[in-house]
Structures are given as structure tokens and as C-alpha cells.
Coordinates of C-alpha atoms and ligand atoms in Angstrom, one line a residue:
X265 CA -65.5 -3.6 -15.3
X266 CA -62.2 -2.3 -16.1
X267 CA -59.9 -1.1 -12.9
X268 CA -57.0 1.2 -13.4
X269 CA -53.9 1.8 -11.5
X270 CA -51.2 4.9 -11.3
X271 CA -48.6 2.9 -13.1
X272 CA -46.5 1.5 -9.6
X273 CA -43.4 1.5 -11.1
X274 CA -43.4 5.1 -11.6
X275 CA -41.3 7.5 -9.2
X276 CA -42.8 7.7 -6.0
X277 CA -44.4 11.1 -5.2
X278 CA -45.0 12.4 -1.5
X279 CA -48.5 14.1 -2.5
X280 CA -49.7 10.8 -4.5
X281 CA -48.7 7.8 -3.6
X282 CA -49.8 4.8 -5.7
X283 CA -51.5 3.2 -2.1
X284 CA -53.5 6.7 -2.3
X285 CA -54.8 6.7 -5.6
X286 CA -55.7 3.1 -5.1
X287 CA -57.6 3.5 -2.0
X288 CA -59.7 6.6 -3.4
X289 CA -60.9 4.1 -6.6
X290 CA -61.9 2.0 -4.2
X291 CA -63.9 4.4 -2.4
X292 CA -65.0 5.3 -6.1
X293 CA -65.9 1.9 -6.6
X294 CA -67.8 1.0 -3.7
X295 CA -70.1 4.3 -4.9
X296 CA -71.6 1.5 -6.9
X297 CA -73.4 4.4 -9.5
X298 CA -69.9 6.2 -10.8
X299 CA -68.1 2.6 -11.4
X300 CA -69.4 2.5 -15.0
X301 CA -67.0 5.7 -15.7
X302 CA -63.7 3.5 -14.9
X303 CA -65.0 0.7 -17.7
X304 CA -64.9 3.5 -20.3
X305 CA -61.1 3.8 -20.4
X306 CA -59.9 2.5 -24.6
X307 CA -56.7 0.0 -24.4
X308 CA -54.4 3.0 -25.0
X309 CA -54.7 4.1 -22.3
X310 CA -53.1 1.4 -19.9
X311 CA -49.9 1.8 -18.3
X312 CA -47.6 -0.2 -19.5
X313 CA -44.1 -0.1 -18.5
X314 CA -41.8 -1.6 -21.5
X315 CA -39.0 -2.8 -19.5
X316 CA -41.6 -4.5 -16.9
X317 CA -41.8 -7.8 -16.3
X318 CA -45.4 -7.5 -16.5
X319 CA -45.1 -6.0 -20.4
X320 CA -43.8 -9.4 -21.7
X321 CA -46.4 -12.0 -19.7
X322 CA -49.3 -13.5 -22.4
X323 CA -51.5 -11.3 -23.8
X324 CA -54.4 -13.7 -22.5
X325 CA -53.2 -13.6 -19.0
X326 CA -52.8 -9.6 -19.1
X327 CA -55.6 -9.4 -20.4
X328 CA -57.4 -11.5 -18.0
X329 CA -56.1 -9.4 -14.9
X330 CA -57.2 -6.0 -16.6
X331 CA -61.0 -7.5 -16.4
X332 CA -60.8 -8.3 -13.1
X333 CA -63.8 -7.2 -10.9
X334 CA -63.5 -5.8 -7.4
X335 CA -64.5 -8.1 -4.6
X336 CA -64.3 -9.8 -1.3
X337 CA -64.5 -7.7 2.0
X338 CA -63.7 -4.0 2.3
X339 CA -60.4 -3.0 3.3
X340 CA -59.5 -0.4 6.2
X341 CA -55.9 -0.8 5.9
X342 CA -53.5 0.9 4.7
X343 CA -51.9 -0.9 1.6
X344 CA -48.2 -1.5 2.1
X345 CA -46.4 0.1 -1.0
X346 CA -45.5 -2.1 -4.4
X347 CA -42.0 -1.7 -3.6
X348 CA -42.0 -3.5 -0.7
X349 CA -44.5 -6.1 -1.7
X350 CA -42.0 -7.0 -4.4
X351 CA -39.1 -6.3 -2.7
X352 CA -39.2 -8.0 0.7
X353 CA -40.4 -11.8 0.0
X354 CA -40.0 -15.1 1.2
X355 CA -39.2 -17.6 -1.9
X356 CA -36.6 -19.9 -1.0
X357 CA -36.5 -21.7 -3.8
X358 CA -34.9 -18.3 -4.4
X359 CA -32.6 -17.8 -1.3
X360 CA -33.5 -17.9 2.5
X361 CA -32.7 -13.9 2.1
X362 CA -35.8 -11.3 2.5
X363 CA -34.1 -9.6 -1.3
X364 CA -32.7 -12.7 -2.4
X365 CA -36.4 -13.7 -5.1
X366 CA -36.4 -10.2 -6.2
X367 CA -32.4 -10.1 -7.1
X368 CA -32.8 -13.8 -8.3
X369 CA -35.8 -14.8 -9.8
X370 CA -35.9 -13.1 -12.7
X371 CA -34.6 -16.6 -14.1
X372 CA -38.0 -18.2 -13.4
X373 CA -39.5 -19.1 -16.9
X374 CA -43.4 -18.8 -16.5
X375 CA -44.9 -19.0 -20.2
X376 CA -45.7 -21.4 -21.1
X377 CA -46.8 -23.1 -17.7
X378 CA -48.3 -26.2 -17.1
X379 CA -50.3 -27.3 -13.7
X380 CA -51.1 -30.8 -13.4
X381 CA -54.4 -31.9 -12.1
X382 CA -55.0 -35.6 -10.3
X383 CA -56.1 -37.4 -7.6
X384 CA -60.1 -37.6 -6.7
X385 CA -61.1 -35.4 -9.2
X386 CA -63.5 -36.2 -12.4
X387 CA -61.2 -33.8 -14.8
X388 CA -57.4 -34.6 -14.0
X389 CA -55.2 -33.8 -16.8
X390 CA -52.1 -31.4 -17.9
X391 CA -53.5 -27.9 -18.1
X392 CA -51.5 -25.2 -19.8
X393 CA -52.5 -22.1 -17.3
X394 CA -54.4 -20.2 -19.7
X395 CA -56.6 -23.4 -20.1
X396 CA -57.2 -23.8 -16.3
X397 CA -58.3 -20.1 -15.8
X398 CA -60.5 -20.2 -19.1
X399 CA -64.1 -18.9 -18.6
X400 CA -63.1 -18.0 -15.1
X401 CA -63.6 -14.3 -13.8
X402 CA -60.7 -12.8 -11.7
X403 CA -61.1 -10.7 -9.3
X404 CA -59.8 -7.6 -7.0
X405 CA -58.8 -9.1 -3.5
X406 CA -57.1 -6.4 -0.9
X407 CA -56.1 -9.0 2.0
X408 CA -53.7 -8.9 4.9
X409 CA -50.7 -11.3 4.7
X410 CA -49.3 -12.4 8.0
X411 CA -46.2 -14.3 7.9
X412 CA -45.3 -16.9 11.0
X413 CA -42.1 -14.5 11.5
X414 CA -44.3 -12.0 13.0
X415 CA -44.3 -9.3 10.1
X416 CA -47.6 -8.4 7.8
X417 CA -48.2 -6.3 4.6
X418 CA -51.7 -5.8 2.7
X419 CA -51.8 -6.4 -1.1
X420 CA -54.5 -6.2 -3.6
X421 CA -54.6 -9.4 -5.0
X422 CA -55.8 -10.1 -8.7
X423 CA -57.1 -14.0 -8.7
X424 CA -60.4 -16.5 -8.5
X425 CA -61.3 -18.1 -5.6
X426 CA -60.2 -21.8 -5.7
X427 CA -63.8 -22.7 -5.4
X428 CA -64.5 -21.7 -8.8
X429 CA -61.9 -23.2 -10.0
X430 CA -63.0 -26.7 -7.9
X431 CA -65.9 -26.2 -9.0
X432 CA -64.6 -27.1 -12.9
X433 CA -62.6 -29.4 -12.3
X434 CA -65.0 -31.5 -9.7
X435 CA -63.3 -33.0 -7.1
X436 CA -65.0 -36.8 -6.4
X437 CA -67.2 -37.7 -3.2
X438 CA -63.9 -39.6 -2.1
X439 CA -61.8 -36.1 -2.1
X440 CA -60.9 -34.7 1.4
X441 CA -57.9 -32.3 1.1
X442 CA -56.4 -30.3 -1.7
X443 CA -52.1 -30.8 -1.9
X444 CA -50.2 -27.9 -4.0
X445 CA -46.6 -28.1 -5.2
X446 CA -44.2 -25.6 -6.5
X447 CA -41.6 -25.8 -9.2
X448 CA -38.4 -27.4 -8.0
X449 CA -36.2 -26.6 -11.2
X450 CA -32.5 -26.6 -9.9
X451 CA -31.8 -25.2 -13.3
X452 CA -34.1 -22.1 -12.4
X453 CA -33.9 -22.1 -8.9
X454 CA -30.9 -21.5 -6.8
X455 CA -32.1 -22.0 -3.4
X456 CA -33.0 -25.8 -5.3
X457 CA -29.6 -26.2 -6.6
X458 CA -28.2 -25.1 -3.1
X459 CA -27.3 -28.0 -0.3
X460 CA -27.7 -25.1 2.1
X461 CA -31.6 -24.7 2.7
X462 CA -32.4 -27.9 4.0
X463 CA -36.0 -28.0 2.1
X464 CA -37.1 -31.2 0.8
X465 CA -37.9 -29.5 -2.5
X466 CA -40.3 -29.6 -4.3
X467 CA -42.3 -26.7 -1.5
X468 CA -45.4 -28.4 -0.4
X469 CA -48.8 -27.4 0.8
X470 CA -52.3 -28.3 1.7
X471 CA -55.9 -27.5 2.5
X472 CA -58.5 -29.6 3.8
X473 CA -61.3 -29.4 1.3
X474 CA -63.6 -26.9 3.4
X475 CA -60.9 -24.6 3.7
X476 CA -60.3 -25.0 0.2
X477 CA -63.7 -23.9 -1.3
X478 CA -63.7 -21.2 1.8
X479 CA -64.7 -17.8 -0.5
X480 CA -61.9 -16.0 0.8
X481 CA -59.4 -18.1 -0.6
X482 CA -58.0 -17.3 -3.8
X483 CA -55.8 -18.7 -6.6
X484 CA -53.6 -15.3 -7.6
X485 CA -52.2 -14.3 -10.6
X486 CA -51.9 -10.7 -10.5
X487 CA -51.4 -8.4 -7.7
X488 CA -51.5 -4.2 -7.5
X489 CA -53.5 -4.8 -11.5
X490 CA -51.0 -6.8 -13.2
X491 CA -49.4 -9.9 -13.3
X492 CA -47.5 -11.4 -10.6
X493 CA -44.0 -10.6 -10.3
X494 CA -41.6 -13.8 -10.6
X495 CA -40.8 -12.9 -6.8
X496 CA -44.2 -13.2 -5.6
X497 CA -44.8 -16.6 -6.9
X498 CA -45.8 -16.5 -10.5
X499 CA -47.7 -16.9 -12.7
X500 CA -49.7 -19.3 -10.3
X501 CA -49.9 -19.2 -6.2
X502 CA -52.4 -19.8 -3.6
X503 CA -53.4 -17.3 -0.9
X504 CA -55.0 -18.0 2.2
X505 CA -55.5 -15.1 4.1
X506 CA -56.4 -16.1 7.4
X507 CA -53.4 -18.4 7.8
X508 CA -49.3 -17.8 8.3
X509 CA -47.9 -17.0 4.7
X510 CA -46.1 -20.5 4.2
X511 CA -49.5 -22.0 3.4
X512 CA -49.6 -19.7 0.4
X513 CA -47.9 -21.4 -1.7
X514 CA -46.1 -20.1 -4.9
X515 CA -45.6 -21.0 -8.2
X516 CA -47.7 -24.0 -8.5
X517 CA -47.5 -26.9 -10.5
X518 CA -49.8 -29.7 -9.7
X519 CA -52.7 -29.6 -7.6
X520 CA -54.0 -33.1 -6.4
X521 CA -57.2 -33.9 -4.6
X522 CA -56.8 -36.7 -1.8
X523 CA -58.4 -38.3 0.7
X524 CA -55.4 -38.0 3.3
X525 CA -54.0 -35.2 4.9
X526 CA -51.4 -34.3 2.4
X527 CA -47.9 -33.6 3.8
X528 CA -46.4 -29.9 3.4
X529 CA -43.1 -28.8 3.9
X530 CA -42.7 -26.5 7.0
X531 CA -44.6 -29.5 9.0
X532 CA -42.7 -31.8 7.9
X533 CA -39.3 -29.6 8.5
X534 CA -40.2 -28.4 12.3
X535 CA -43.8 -29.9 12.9
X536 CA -43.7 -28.9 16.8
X537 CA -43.3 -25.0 15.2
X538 CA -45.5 -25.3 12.3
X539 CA -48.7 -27.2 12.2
X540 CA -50.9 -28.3 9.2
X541 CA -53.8 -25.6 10.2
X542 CA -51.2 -22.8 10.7
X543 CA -54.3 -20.1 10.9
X544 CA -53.6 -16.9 12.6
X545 CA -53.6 -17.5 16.4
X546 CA -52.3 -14.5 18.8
X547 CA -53.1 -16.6 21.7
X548 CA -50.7 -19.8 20.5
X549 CA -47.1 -18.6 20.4
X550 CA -44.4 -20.2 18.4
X551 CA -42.3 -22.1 20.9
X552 CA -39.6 -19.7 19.5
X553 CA -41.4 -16.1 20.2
X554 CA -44.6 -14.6 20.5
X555 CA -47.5 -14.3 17.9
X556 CA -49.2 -11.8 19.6
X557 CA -48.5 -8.8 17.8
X558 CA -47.0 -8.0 13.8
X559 CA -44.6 -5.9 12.2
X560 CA -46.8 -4.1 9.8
X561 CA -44.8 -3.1 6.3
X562 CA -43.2 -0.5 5.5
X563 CA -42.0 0.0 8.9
X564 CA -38.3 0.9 10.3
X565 CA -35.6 0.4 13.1
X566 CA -37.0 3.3 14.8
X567 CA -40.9 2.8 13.5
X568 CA -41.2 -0.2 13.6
X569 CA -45.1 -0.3 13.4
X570 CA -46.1 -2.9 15.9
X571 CA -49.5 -4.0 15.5
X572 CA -51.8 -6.3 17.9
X573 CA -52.2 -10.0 15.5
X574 CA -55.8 -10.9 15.2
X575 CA -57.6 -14.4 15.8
X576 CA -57.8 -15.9 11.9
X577 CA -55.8 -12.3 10.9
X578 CA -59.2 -10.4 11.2
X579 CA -61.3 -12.5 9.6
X580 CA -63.7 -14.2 11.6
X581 CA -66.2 -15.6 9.2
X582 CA -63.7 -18.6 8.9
X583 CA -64.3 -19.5 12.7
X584 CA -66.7 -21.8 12.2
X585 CA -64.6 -24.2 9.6
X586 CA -62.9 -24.7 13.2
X587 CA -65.8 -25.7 15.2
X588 CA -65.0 -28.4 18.2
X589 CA -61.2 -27.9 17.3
X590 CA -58.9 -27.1 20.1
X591 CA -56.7 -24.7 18.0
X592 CA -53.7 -24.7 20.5
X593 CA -53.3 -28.9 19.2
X594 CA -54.5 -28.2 15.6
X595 CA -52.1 -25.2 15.3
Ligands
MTE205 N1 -42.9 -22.2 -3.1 C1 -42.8 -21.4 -2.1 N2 -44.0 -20.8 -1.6 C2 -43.9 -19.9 -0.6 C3 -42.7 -19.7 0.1 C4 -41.5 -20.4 -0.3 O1 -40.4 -20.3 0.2 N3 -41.6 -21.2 -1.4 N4 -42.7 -18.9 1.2 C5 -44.0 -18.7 1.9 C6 -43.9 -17.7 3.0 S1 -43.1 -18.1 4.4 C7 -44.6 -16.5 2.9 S2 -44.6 -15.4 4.2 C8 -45.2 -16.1 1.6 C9 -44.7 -14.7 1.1 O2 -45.4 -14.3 0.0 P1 -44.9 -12.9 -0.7 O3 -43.4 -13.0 -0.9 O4 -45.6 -12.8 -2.0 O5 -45.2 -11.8 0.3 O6 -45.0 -17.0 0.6 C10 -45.1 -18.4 1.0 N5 -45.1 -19.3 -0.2
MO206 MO1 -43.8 -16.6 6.0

């Protein structure tokens, strides 16, 4: 099944909003009988924008986000605007600044790209991307992203859960946690080049290895229909929706399966502010504010769309991974 999107590049219309148009296909869509009329739609008639970044990705990967099927759970929200998705990021392998990835990672080289597999896991090796996603089907993910910093946006995703992707390259019995690492190319990178951010690069993350084959959790590669923007952590990121941002790692290059907690870099910068677990807790503040309540995007000085936070960001059916956890220690 083919999806289509109002090109979201294009000038921004007050009747038709690209968010519009996307949440009426998805009404379409969940009418189950009419979907077969959006897989109809010849090659010709995608939209392309030439001077994209998105027109000059791999034909393979493109492709492989235009066949993406809709999924995971149904979506209320509003979605917040591709302009401010790609706009307003945290990257600071790119600069600490909200605009600094989108001004300055257009220098990011992501084709070809390799990810290295190793650790407890029966088929480690050197995979070029296209490789590790072969034979695996993406799919349409509209999530809410809550960042630590008390703001939130919700994007439609385009990834495979990292079960599936597990699931090729089968971790061993001994295999507890899954560790991800960015790129850390000063050449690439300036916020890696830069004494200033006080990162011990490479950017680190971690999962234990229930949270890791959780089916919400995703491997993303395209967002809004189309590859990821350099800015939002191409051509490779995780996204763990029910956790602060920083777990969702960007731009990864090795994956390793261990039996140890793995260590991950806001932990091991401020670990009394940011814990391994980091899910979504409005009832455990960070010691510098409150987590009870969002800034939801696009928002303003004088709207600026306060929202009440919810426990695991509104998705409950991770709860149980938790069970017998006190989540004010394990925060
Ligand atoms: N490698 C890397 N991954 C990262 C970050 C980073 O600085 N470097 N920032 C994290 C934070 S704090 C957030 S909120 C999200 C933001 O993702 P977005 O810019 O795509 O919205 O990415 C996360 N992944
Ligand atoms: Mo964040």
C-alpha cells in the first residue's frame, strides 16, 4: 500500500495545511475498504521536490519509505507542522542551538552508510544500511515526542520496529540490553569538532532488551513520507516514544547487544538529572523544573500551548515492562 503526501515543502496555505490533508488520509485509511484507491497512484505522480534533500537519498531507501504501510496506534493529535519538525531540533553533534542541525547539518554525508552489528548476537557484521533494512517492511508511525526540556511535537514516522529488525539479526540467550552510537565525525560535525559542548562524543544510548523488542519502538528512516532530513538524525535513528527524546538516538552507527547495562551519554553527563529509564513521568520532576506539563509545537510567547505530560507520554501499554519498579529511583 502506497501512501501519499501534499508535497511539505510546498508554500503553506491557510485552507490546507499539509497536517490537514494528512490527518483526512488517515481517516481515509482507517476506512479499511477505500485504502486500495491510494495504492493505484503510477510513480509520476510523486512529489518530488528537485532541490530537496530527500530527491538525492538512494533510490532503494526512497523507495522503501514510499511502500511503507500505516500502523501502530491511532492518533488524536494534532500533527505539529514539517517546518517545525525540521526546524526546531536537538542534534548537538550539530550545535547546542534549537536551529543550529537545520543551518548545519547539511554537511552530514549519509550514502553510503554503514552500521556495525556486535556483541551477543548470532549475525554481527558491517552492514551497509540498505542491507540491514532488506526484506524488512516500514511502516507509518504518528507518535508524540516529548523532550526532558518540557516541549513536545507529534510526527509521522516512516520506520520498522526494532523487533523486526532483532528478530534478523538474533540476539544470543546471553544478550540483556541493546547500546546505540551516533556518528562522531569532527570533520562532519561541528558541535564534535567544538571543545564547547562538553559531550563525551560519540552520543550514546541504550535499551534493556524488553524495551527494545517493545512494538512501539521503531528504527526511523523517514518521517512526514520521505526520508529523514540530516537534522532529524539520518538516514538511521531510534525512536522510543514513551521516553524523554535523548533516548532517541540519531544517526546510528553500531548497535551492540550486551549483557550489561550499557552506558549513555546524558547519564553519564548529569546522572542525578537524567536516568537510564528516562520514560515519561509527570509525577518525577527534574531536580531543575517540573515535568508536569509540555509545550506542545508550534506554539508562541503569547500561546504558548501548555499541555498536562502523561505517565509513559500516553501510552500505557508499556506499564507493565515496569512492573515492581519504583520509577521515582529508576527514573
Ligand atoms: N546523536 C544524537 N541524538 C539525539 C540528540 C543528540 O544531541 N545527538 N538529541 C536527542 C534529544 S534531546 C531529542 S529531544 C531528540 C530530538 O529529535 P528531533 O530533533 O528529531 O525532534 O533527539 C535525540 N537524539
Ligand atoms: Mo530532548
Amino acid at each position: 500500500m502506497i501512501f501519499r503526501h501534499k508535497n511539505p515543502l510546498a508554500p503553506r496555505s491557510d485552507e490546507i495545511t499539509p497536517e490537514s490533508v494528512y490527518l483526512k488520509r488517515r481517516e481515509l485509511m482507517m476506512l479499511g475498504g477505500l485504502a486500495g484507491l491510494f495504492s493505484a497512484l503510477p510513480a509520476w505522480a510523486r512529489e518530488v521536490n528537485p532541490v530537496d534533500e530527500d530527491a538525492s537519498r538512494p533510490l532503494w531507501l526512497k523507495d522503501q519509505v514510499a511502500r511503507a504501510v500505516t500502523a501502530g496506534p491511532d492518533s488524536e493529535d494534532v500533527l505539529t507542522p514539517y517546518e517545525d519538525v525540521t526546524a526546531y531540533n536537538n542534534f548537538y553533534e550539530f550545535g547546542t542551538g534549537k536551529t543550529d542541525p537545520a543551518e548545519n547539518a547539511h554537511t552530514l554525508k549519509t550514502d553510503p552508510w554503514t552500521v556495525t552489528v556486535a556483541g551477543e548476537v548470532e549475525k554481527p557484521g558491517a552492514y551497509a544500511l540498505e542491507d540491514l533494512l532488506k526484506g524488512l517492511q516500514l511502516e507509518e508511525r504518528i507518535y508524540r515526542l516529548r523532550c526532558v526540556e518540557a516541549w513536545s511535537m507529534v510526527i509521522p514516522w516512516v520506520g520498522v520496529p526494532l523487533a523486526s529488525l532483532l528478530k534478523k539479526l538474533q540476539p544470543t540467550s546471553k544478550a540483556r540490553y541493546v547500546s546505540f552510537t551516533s556518528l562522531a565525525d569532527p570533520k562532519q560535525m561541528p558541535g564534535v569538532r567544538s571543545p564547547f559542548t562538553g559531550i563525551d562524543w560519540p552520543y550514546r544510548e541504550g535499551l534493556r532488551l524488553d524495551e527494545a523488542m517493545h512494538p512501539l519502538t521503531l528504527m526511523a528512516v523517514g518521517l512526514y513520507g520521505r526520508t529523514l532530513p540530516n537534522q532529524n538524525g539520518a538516514p538511521f535513528r531510534l525512536v522510543v516514544p514513551w521516553k524523554y527524546g535523548f533516548k532517541s538516538i540519531k544517526s546510528i552507527v553500531r548497535i551492540e547487544l550486551t549483557e550489561t547495562m550499557p552506558e549513555t551519554t546524558w547519564n553519564m553527563l548529569a546522572p542525578d538529572e537524567y536516568g537510564f529509564y528516562a520514560n515519561v513521568n509527570p509525577a518525577v520532576d527534574h531536580p531543575r523544573w517540573s515535568q508536569a506539563r509540555e509545550r506542545r509545537l508550534p506554539n508562541s510567547f503569547f500561546d504558548p500551548n501548555w499541555m498536562p505530560t502523561q505517565p509513559f507520554n500516553g501510552y500505557p501499554e508499556v506499564a507493565s515492562l515496569y512492573k515492581g519498579m519504583d520509577l521515582s529511583k529508576f527514573y
